PDB file of C-alpha atoms in Angstrom:
ATOM      1  CA  MET R 284     -19.944   4.067   2.294  1.00 83.00           C
ATOM      2  CA  ARG R 285     -23.150   3.863   4.288  1.00 89.00           C
ATOM      3  CA  GLU R 286     -22.429   0.304   3.474  1.00 91.00           C
ATOM      4  CA  VAL R 287     -19.217  -0.920   4.273  1.00 89.00           C
ATOM      5  CA  GLU R 288     -19.938   1.658   8.075  1.00 89.00           C
ATOM      6  CA  ALA R 289     -23.121  -0.387   8.072  1.00 92.00           C
ATOM      7  CA  GLY R 290     -21.039  -3.939   7.711  1.00 91.00           C
ATOM      8  CA  LEU R 291     -18.333  -2.852   9.809  1.00 91.00           C
ATOM      9  CA  LYS R 292     -20.252  -1.311  12.687  1.00 92.00           C
ATOM     10  CA  ASN R 293     -22.149  -4.954  12.201  1.00 93.00           C
ATOM     11  CA  GLY R 294     -18.994  -6.793  13.212  1.00 92.00           C
ATOM     12  CA  VAL R 295     -17.916  -7.558   9.056  1.00 94.00           C
ATOM     13  CA  LEU R 296     -14.123  -8.110   8.701  1.00 93.00           C
ATOM     14  CA  VAL R 297     -13.243  -5.003   5.771  1.00 93.00           C
ATOM     15  CA  VAL R 298     -10.278  -5.427   3.759  1.00 92.00           C
ATOM     16  CA  VAL R 299      -9.589  -2.306   1.175  1.00 89.00           C
ATOM     17  CA  MET R 300      -7.520  -3.465  -1.823  1.00 86.00           C
ATOM     18  CA  SER R 301      -6.786  -2.368  -4.308  1.00 79.00           C
ATOM     19  CA  GLN R 302      -7.715  -2.327  -7.919  1.00 78.00           C
ATOM     20  CA  CYS R 303      -3.883  -2.152  -9.936  1.00 73.00           C
ATOM     21  CA  ARG R 304      -1.956  -5.224 -10.584  1.00 70.00           C
ATOM     22  CA  HIS R 305       1.309  -4.311  -8.663  1.00 67.00           C
ATOM     23  CA  GLY R 306      -0.223  -1.069  -6.065  1.00 66.00           C
ATOM     24  CA  LEU R 307      -0.320  -0.556  -2.682  1.00 71.00           C
ATOM     25  CA  VAL R 308      -3.079  -0.232  -0.516  1.00 72.00           C
ATOM     26  CA  THR R 309      -1.234   2.753   2.205  1.00 69.00           C
ATOM     27  CA  GLU R 310      -3.259   5.380   4.102  1.00 71.00           C
ATOM     28  CA  GLU R 311      -2.077   8.441   2.200  1.00 72.00           C
ATOM     29  CA  TYR R 312      -6.036   8.873   0.447  1.00 75.00           C
ATOM     30  CA  GLU R 313      -8.859  10.328   1.827  1.00 80.00           C
ATOM     31  CA  ALA R 314     -10.976   7.689   1.527  1.00 80.00           C
ATOM     32  CA  GLY R 315      -8.217   4.999   3.128  1.00 78.00           C
ATOM     33  CA  LYS R 316      -7.105   7.126   6.159  1.00 82.00           C
ATOM     34  CA  LYS R 317     -11.584   6.941   5.659  1.00 87.00           C
ATOM     35  CA  LEU R 318     -11.562   3.009   6.159  1.00 86.00           C
ATOM     36  CA  ILE R 319      -9.274   2.506   8.475  1.00 85.00           C
ATOM     37  CA  SER R 320     -10.976   5.109  10.556  1.00 88.00           C
ATOM     38  CA  MET R 321     -14.155   3.254  10.693  1.00 90.00           C
ATOM     39  CA  GLY R 322     -12.545  -0.476  10.978  1.00 90.00           C
ATOM     40  CA  ALA R 323     -11.221  -1.931   7.655  1.00 91.00           C
ATOM     41  CA  VAL R 324      -8.399  -3.362   7.437  1.00 89.00           C
ATOM     42  CA  LEU R 325      -5.809  -2.651   4.700  1.00 85.00           C
ATOM     43  CA  GLY R 326      -5.153  -5.092   2.233  1.00 85.00           C
ATOM     44  CA  ALA R 327      -1.259  -3.550   2.303  1.00 83.00           C
ATOM     45  CA  ASP R 328       0.238  -5.656  -1.843  1.00 83.00           C
ATOM     46  CA  MET R 329      -1.470  -8.871  -2.196  1.00 87.00           C
ATOM     47  CA  THR R 330      -3.634  -9.680  -4.541  1.00 87.00           C
ATOM     48  CA  LYS R 331      -6.986 -10.377  -5.141  1.00 89.00           C
ATOM     49  CA  GLU R 332      -6.872 -14.130  -4.582  1.00 91.00           C
ATOM     50  CA  ALA R 333      -4.420 -14.312  -1.774  1.00 91.00           C
ATOM     51  CA  ILE R 334      -6.983 -11.971   0.375  1.00 92.00           C
ATOM     52  CA  LEU R 335      -9.837 -13.813  -1.192  1.00 94.00           C
ATOM     53  CA  ALA R 336      -7.864 -17.543   0.326  1.00 95.00           C
ATOM     54  CA  LYS R 337      -5.887 -16.003   3.367  1.00 94.00           C
ATOM     55  CA  LEU R 338      -9.956 -14.034   4.339  1.00 95.00           C
ATOM     56  CA  SER R 339     -11.328 -18.351   3.566  1.00 95.00           C
ATOM     57  CA  TYR R 340      -8.147 -19.364   6.026  1.00 94.00           C
ATOM     58  CA  LEU R 341      -8.620 -17.209   8.272  1.00 93.00           C
ATOM     59  CA  LEU R 342     -12.633 -17.405   8.801  1.00 94.00           C
ATOM     60  CA  ALA R 343     -12.665 -20.347   8.991  1.00 95.00           C
ATOM     61  CA  LYS R 344     -10.089 -20.512  12.111  1.00 93.00           C
ATOM     62  CA  LYS R 345     -12.891 -18.876  13.610  1.00 93.00           C
ATOM     63  CA  LEU R 346     -11.406 -16.352  15.809  1.00 90.00           C
ATOM     64  CA  PRO R 347     -12.586 -12.866  16.669  1.00 89.00           C
ATOM     65  CA  LEU R 348     -12.303  -9.801  14.872  1.00 90.00           C
ATOM     66  CA  HIS R 349      -9.919  -8.107  16.644  1.00 88.00           C
ATOM     67  CA  LYS R 350      -7.439 -11.298  15.513  1.00 89.00           C
ATOM     68  CA  LEU R 351      -8.488 -11.476  11.725  1.00 90.00           C
ATOM     69  CA  LYS R 352      -7.492  -7.620  11.568  1.00 89.00           C
ATOM     70  CA  VAL R 353      -3.796  -8.241  13.121  1.00 86.00           C
ATOM     71  CA  LEU R 354      -3.595 -11.815  11.770  1.00 88.00           C
ATOM     72  CA  MET R 355      -4.304  -9.923   8.330  1.00 89.00           C
ATOM     73  CA  ASN R 356      -2.271  -7.160   8.680  1.00 82.00           C
ATOM     74  CA  ILE R 357       1.171 -10.528   8.994  1.00 84.00           C
ATOM     75  CA  ASN R 358       2.628 -12.026   5.767  1.00 83.00           C
ATOM     76  CA  LEU R 359       2.260 -15.497   7.008  1.00 87.00           C
ATOM     77  CA  LYS R 360       3.251 -17.677   3.713  1.00 87.00           C
ATOM     78  CA  GLY R 361       4.309 -15.012   0.424  1.00 84.00           C
ATOM     79  CA  GLU R 362       1.168 -13.872   0.270  1.00 87.00           C
ATOM     80  CA  LEU R 363       2.733 -10.130   1.585  1.00 81.00           C
ATOM     81  CA  THR R 364       5.424  -7.760   1.373  1.00 74.00           C
ATOM     82  CA  GLU R 365       7.934  -8.197   4.664  1.00 63.00           C
ATOM     83  CA  PRO R 366       8.118  -5.141   5.230  1.00 56.00           C
ATOM     84  CA  ASN R 367      11.394  -3.644   5.123  1.00 57.00           C
ATOM     85  CA  GLU R 368      11.443  -4.838   1.465  1.00 56.00           C
ATOM     86  CA  LEU R 369       8.367  -2.561   0.915  1.00 52.00           C
ATOM     87  CA  ASN R 370       9.646   0.198   3.111  1.00 55.00           C
ATOM     88  CA  ARG R 371      12.403   0.241   0.495  1.00 57.00           C
ATOM     89  CA  GLN R 372      10.331   0.627  -2.321  1.00 56.00           C
ATOM     90  CA  THR R 373       8.290   2.432  -0.352  1.00 57.00           C
ATOM     91  CA  ASN R 374      10.506   5.259   0.451  1.00 59.00           C
ATOM     92  CA  THR R 375      11.957   4.763  -3.270  1.00 59.00           C
ATOM     93  CA  TRP R 376       8.569   6.111  -4.379  1.00 59.00           C
ATOM     94  CA  GLN R 377       7.766   8.545  -1.383  1.00 62.00           C
ATOM     95  CA  MET R 378      11.335   9.761  -2.836  1.00 61.00           C
ATOM     96  CA  HIS R 379      10.741  10.871  -5.925  1.00 60.00           C
ATOM     97  CA  LYS R 380       7.233  11.457  -5.516  1.00 64.00           C
ATOM     98  CA  GLN R 381       8.394  14.413  -2.587  1.00 64.00           C
ATOM     99  CA  TYR R 382      11.545  16.000  -5.592  1.00 60.00           C
ATOM    100  CA  SER R 383       8.659  15.759  -8.075  1.00 66.00           C
ATOM    101  CA  LYS R 384       6.892  18.652  -5.946  1.00 67.00           C
ATOM    102  CA  LEU R 385      10.072  20.362  -5.321  1.00 63.00           C
ATOM    103  CA  TYR R 386      10.762  20.550  -8.605  1.00 62.00           C
ATOM    104  CA  LYS R 387       6.834  21.656  -9.660  1.00 70.00           C
ATOM    105  CA  LYS R 388       7.168  24.737  -7.067  1.00 68.00           C
ATOM    106  CA  THR R 389      10.423  26.002  -7.749  1.00 69.00           C
ATOM    107  CA  ARG R 390      11.651  24.579 -10.719  1.00 68.00           C
ATOM    108  CA  SER R 391      14.765  24.397  -8.813  1.00 66.00           C
ATOM    109  CA  VAL R 392      17.992  23.526 -10.831  1.00 69.00           C
ATOM    110  CA  ASP R 393      19.488  21.549  -7.582  1.00 68.00           C
ATOM    111  CA  ALA R 394      15.795  19.029  -7.143  1.00 62.00           C
ATOM    112  CA  LEU R 395      16.140  18.289 -10.941  1.00 65.00           C
ATOM    113  CA  ASN R 396      19.977  16.795  -9.746  1.00 69.00           C
ATOM    114  CA  GLU R 397      17.741  14.458  -7.176  1.00 67.00           C
ATOM    115  CA  ILE R 398      14.910  13.354  -9.545  1.00 65.00           C
ATOM    116  CA  ASN R 399      18.366  12.365 -12.438  1.00 69.00           C
ATOM    117  CA  LYS R 400      20.107  10.960  -9.205  1.00 71.00           C
ATOM    118  CA  HIS R 401      17.202   8.897  -8.494  1.00 65.00           C
ATOM    119  CA  TRP R 402      15.882   8.492 -11.978  1.00 65.00           C
ATOM    120  CA  PRO R 403      16.967   4.954 -13.034  1.00 71.00           C
ATOM    121  CA  LYS R 404      16.981   3.351  -9.281  1.00 67.00           C
ATOM    122  CA  PHE R 405      12.959   4.025  -9.719  1.00 66.00           C
ATOM    123  CA  ILE R 406      12.197   2.756 -12.882  1.00 65.00           C
ATOM    124  CA  SER R 407      14.036  -0.275 -12.443  1.00 69.00           C
ATOM    125  CA  GLN R 408      12.197  -1.267  -9.599  1.00 64.00           C
ATOM    126  CA  THR R 409       9.002   0.121 -10.812  1.00 62.00           C
ATOM    127  CA  ILE R 410       9.388  -2.463 -14.273  1.00 65.00           C
ATOM    128  CA  GLN R 411      10.708  -5.198 -11.695  1.00 65.00           C
ATOM    129  CA  GLN R 412       6.647  -4.550 -10.214  1.00 60.00           C
ATOM    130  CA  GLY R 413       5.736  -4.780 -13.219  1.00 60.00           C
ATOM    131  CA  ASN R 414       3.844  -1.147 -12.385  1.00 53.00           C
ATOM    132  CA  ILE R 415       5.172   0.376 -15.932  1.00 51.00           C
TER     133      ILE R 415
END
């Protein structure tokens, strides 16, 4: 983490990416929060190949760092999932997590019913994304 922080202080563009084949980088976890606070950019759902290609393209333009950071979060050629679709996917996952936590905490039949009601949608989305 010290090396990343040193790079960021020296004007290096750091993009945080997921190791998963189909994953999404968010500020939900402590490491992501810390990297964001230090000035790193989230790679969202871009693949490592897309990040490399995008960085190569943008760095060749010799733009200032603040513009590079903005452009890394904009879908230029289909490398990022559109925000509305991403929000829909994230909301389904968040909803499932919330109901699961509620059920674990309370063992409530209502929470279990909600999980069961939304489970087919969640599983279908997971399969479509190749995460299963």
